[in-house]
Amino acid sequence: MVSNEYEQLSSEALEAARICANKYLVKITGKEGFHMRVRVHPFHVIRINKMLSCAGADRLQTGMRGAFGKPQGTVARVNIGQIILSVRTRDSNRAAAIEALRRSMYKFPGRQKIVVSKNWGFTPVRREDYIQLRNEGKLKQDGAYVQFLRGHGLVENNMKRFPDAYESQA
């Protein structure tokens, strides 16, 4: 899910969207059928300058003089085009992931859009390139990510890390 507006998303809204998508995906695909990440973090603290509204409150308040408020909550500042939620799943569960993200969009203000990535999982590698690089031995799986064989460094270290890439040369 990608943000389509410059806005602030509260930590409560992020948690509600995560729970909504997680519940739907667990129900449809099972606990092991997906991997979801919340890609924004609520580090920005927002404050509130509370005002009294009862009779006689005008003598107690100072208005906007010294209006530094007390912390009210935390928000994530989101830019246009920034990824909010990511889900990786098998192709058979793609429709369930899109529906889960659509349901979690209702927890956020503003506009968001759902984009199906052309990359393999959470990696920066295209789907068609991933299979070719894996067969050549130039990358290996590392949890939810991959390790790449780079063209620099000691050859001995690369041979230890990526033996499949060097076995045709031996």
Short mmCIF file of C-alpha atoms in Angstrom, two decimals:
data_model
loop_
_atom_site.label_atom_id
_atom_site.label_comp_id
_atom_site.label_asym_id
_atom_site.label_seq_id
_atom_site.Cartn_x
_atom_site.Cartn_y
_atom_site.Cartn_z
CA MET A 1 0.00 0.00 0.00
CA VAL A 2 1.42 3.35 -1.08
CA SER A 3 0.46 6.78 0.25
CA ASN A 4 -1.02 9.20 -2.27
CA GLU A 5 -0.91 12.25 0.04
CA TYR A 6 1.56 14.05 2.26
CA GLU A 7 0.10 13.42 5.72
CA GLN A 8 0.62 12.19 9.25
CA LEU A 9 -0.56 8.70 10.25
CA SER A 10 -1.09 8.10 13.96
CA SER A 11 0.35 5.07 15.70
CA GLU A 12 -3.21 4.00 16.54
CA ALA A 13 -4.21 4.07 12.85
CA LEU A 14 -1.11 2.08 11.86
CA GLU A 15 -1.85 -0.54 14.51
CA ALA A 16 -5.52 -0.76 13.50
CA ALA A 17 -4.55 -1.26 9.84
CA ARG A 18 -1.99 -3.91 10.77
CA ILE A 19 -4.51 -5.83 12.87
CA CYS A 20 -7.19 -5.58 10.16
CA ALA A 21 -4.92 -6.91 7.40
CA ASN A 22 -3.38 -9.56 9.66
CA LYS A 23 -6.75 -10.96 10.78
CA TYR A 24 -8.02 -11.24 7.22
CA LEU A 25 -4.85 -12.85 5.90
CA VAL A 26 -4.65 -15.38 8.76
CA LYS A 27 -8.27 -16.33 8.15
CA ILE A 28 -7.86 -16.77 4.38
CA THR A 29 -4.25 -17.90 3.83
CA GLY A 30 -3.27 -19.29 7.23
CA LYS A 31 -0.55 -18.12 9.58
CA GLU A 32 2.31 -19.28 7.33
CA GLY A 33 0.82 -18.03 4.06
CA PHE A 34 2.10 -14.44 4.14
CA HIS A 35 4.69 -12.03 5.54
CA MET A 36 3.58 -8.47 6.28
CA ARG A 37 5.69 -5.44 7.16
CA VAL A 38 4.68 -2.00 8.40
CA ARG A 39 7.14 0.22 6.54
CA VAL A 40 6.61 3.53 8.39
CA HIS A 41 7.44 4.24 12.01
CA PRO A 42 5.66 6.74 14.30
CA PHE A 43 8.63 8.70 15.67
CA HIS A 44 7.13 12.21 15.43
CA VAL A 45 5.57 13.37 18.74
CA ILE A 46 2.51 15.62 18.45
CA ARG A 47 1.44 17.97 21.25
CA ILE A 48 -1.81 19.54 22.42
CA ASN A 49 -2.34 22.88 24.16
CA LYS A 50 -5.37 22.12 26.31
CA MET A 51 -7.80 24.97 26.94
CA LEU A 52 -10.33 25.20 29.75
CA SER A 53 -13.93 25.81 28.73
CA CYS A 54 -15.70 26.30 32.06
CA ALA A 55 -16.89 29.57 33.64
CA GLY A 56 -14.09 31.72 35.02
CA ALA A 57 -11.50 30.00 32.87
CA ASP A 58 -10.46 33.28 31.24
CA ARG A 59 -8.47 34.24 34.34
CA LEU A 60 -6.58 30.91 34.35
CA GLN A 61 -5.57 30.78 30.70
CA THR A 62 -2.93 32.68 28.82
CA GLY A 63 -4.24 31.97 25.30
CA MET A 64 -1.43 31.58 22.80
CA ARG A 65 1.21 32.97 25.14
CA GLY A 66 3.58 30.11 26.00
CA ALA A 67 1.50 27.69 23.96
CA PHE A 68 3.94 24.75 24.03
CA GLY A 69 1.65 21.79 24.63
CA LYS A 70 1.91 18.45 26.34
CA PRO A 71 2.67 15.27 24.33
CA GLN A 72 -0.53 13.72 22.98
CA GLY A 73 0.70 10.87 20.78
CA THR A 74 3.06 9.79 18.04
CA VAL A 75 2.60 9.93 14.28
CA ALA A 76 4.46 8.77 11.20
CA ARG A 77 5.07 11.50 8.64
CA VAL A 78 4.34 10.04 5.20
CA ASN A 79 5.31 11.45 1.81
CA ILE A 80 3.58 10.94 -1.52
CA GLY A 81 4.64 7.61 -2.98
CA GLN A 82 5.99 6.25 0.31
CA ILE A 83 5.21 2.61 1.09
CA ILE A 84 3.03 2.16 4.21
CA LEU A 85 2.35 -1.60 4.31
CA SER A 86 3.98 -4.44 2.38
CA VAL A 87 2.81 -8.03 2.06
CA ARG A 88 4.75 -10.84 0.41
CA THR A 89 2.90 -14.02 -0.43
CA ARG A 90 2.62 -16.73 -3.05
CA ASP A 91 0.86 -15.97 -6.33
CA SER A 92 -2.07 -18.15 -5.26
CA ASN A 93 -2.73 -15.79 -2.31
CA ARG A 94 -2.35 -12.53 -4.28
CA ALA A 95 -6.09 -11.73 -4.31
CA ALA A 96 -6.30 -12.22 -0.52
CA ALA A 97 -3.36 -9.87 0.05
CA ILE A 98 -4.93 -7.18 -2.16
CA GLU A 99 -8.26 -7.52 -0.32
CA ALA A 100 -6.50 -7.31 3.08
CA LEU A 101 -4.73 -4.10 2.05
CA ARG A 102 -7.99 -2.69 0.67
CA ARG A 103 -9.68 -3.31 4.02
CA SER A 104 -6.82 -1.73 5.95
CA MET A 105 -6.99 1.41 3.75
CA TYR A 106 -10.21 2.35 5.59
CA LYS A 107 -8.20 2.80 8.80
CA PHE A 108 -6.20 5.69 7.33
CA PRO A 109 -7.19 9.25 6.42
CA GLY A 110 -6.45 10.56 2.95
CA ARG A 111 -5.81 8.56 -0.21
CA GLN A 112 -3.77 5.42 -0.63
CA LYS A 113 -3.33 3.04 -3.53
CA ILE A 114 -2.43 -0.63 -3.76
CA VAL A 115 0.52 -1.45 -6.02
CA VAL A 116 1.54 -5.00 -6.94
CA SER A 117 5.33 -5.04 -7.04
CA LYS A 118 7.34 -6.62 -9.85
CA ASN A 119 10.08 -7.56 -7.38
CA TRP A 120 10.68 -10.91 -5.70
CA GLY A 121 9.32 -10.60 -2.13
CA PHE A 122 10.94 -7.76 -0.18
CA THR A 123 14.10 -7.80 -2.33
CA PRO A 124 15.09 -5.20 -4.97
CA VAL A 125 15.42 -7.98 -7.61
CA ARG A 126 12.83 -8.37 -10.40
CA ARG A 127 10.93 -11.68 -10.41
CA GLU A 128 12.33 -12.84 -13.75
CA ASP A 129 15.91 -11.87 -12.78
CA TYR A 130 15.70 -13.60 -9.39
CA ILE A 131 15.34 -17.11 -10.84
CA GLN A 132 18.19 -16.54 -13.30
CA LEU A 133 20.54 -15.14 -10.61
CA ARG A 134 19.66 -17.97 -8.22
CA ASN A 135 20.41 -20.61 -10.87
CA GLU A 136 23.75 -18.93 -11.62
CA GLY A 137 24.56 -18.93 -7.89
CA LYS A 138 25.00 -15.14 -7.76
CA LEU A 139 22.56 -14.70 -4.91
CA LYS A 140 21.43 -16.79 -1.99
CA GLN A 141 18.42 -16.58 0.26
CA ASP A 142 18.89 -14.86 3.62
CA GLY A 143 15.57 -15.03 5.47
CA ALA A 144 13.17 -12.57 3.85
CA TYR A 145 16.03 -10.98 1.89
CA VAL A 146 18.91 -12.16 -0.32
CA GLN A 147 22.70 -11.83 -0.31
CA PHE A 148 24.35 -10.77 -3.56
CA LEU A 149 27.66 -11.90 -5.05
CA ARG A 150 29.50 -8.66 -5.76
CA GLY A 151 32.34 -8.27 -8.22
CA HIS A 152 34.86 -7.08 -5.65
CA GLY A 153 36.61 -8.37 -2.52
CA LEU A 154 38.75 -11.44 -1.96
CA VAL A 155 37.91 -14.33 -4.28
CA GLU A 156 38.47 -16.82 -1.43
CA ASN A 157 35.77 -15.14 0.67
CA ASN A 158 33.35 -15.08 -2.26
CA MET A 159 34.05 -18.76 -2.97
CA LYS A 160 33.16 -19.63 0.63
CA ARG A 161 29.95 -17.60 0.57
CA PHE A 162 28.82 -18.54 -2.97
CA PRO A 163 30.26 -21.97 -3.91
CA ASP A 164 27.63 -22.54 -6.64
CA ALA A 165 28.83 -19.53 -8.65
CA TYR A 166 32.43 -20.83 -8.79
CA GLU A 167 31.92 -24.59 -9.30
CA SER A 168 31.72 -24.27 -13.12
CA GLN A 169 35.13 -22.50 -13.16
CA ALA A 170 36.91 -25.12 -11.01
#
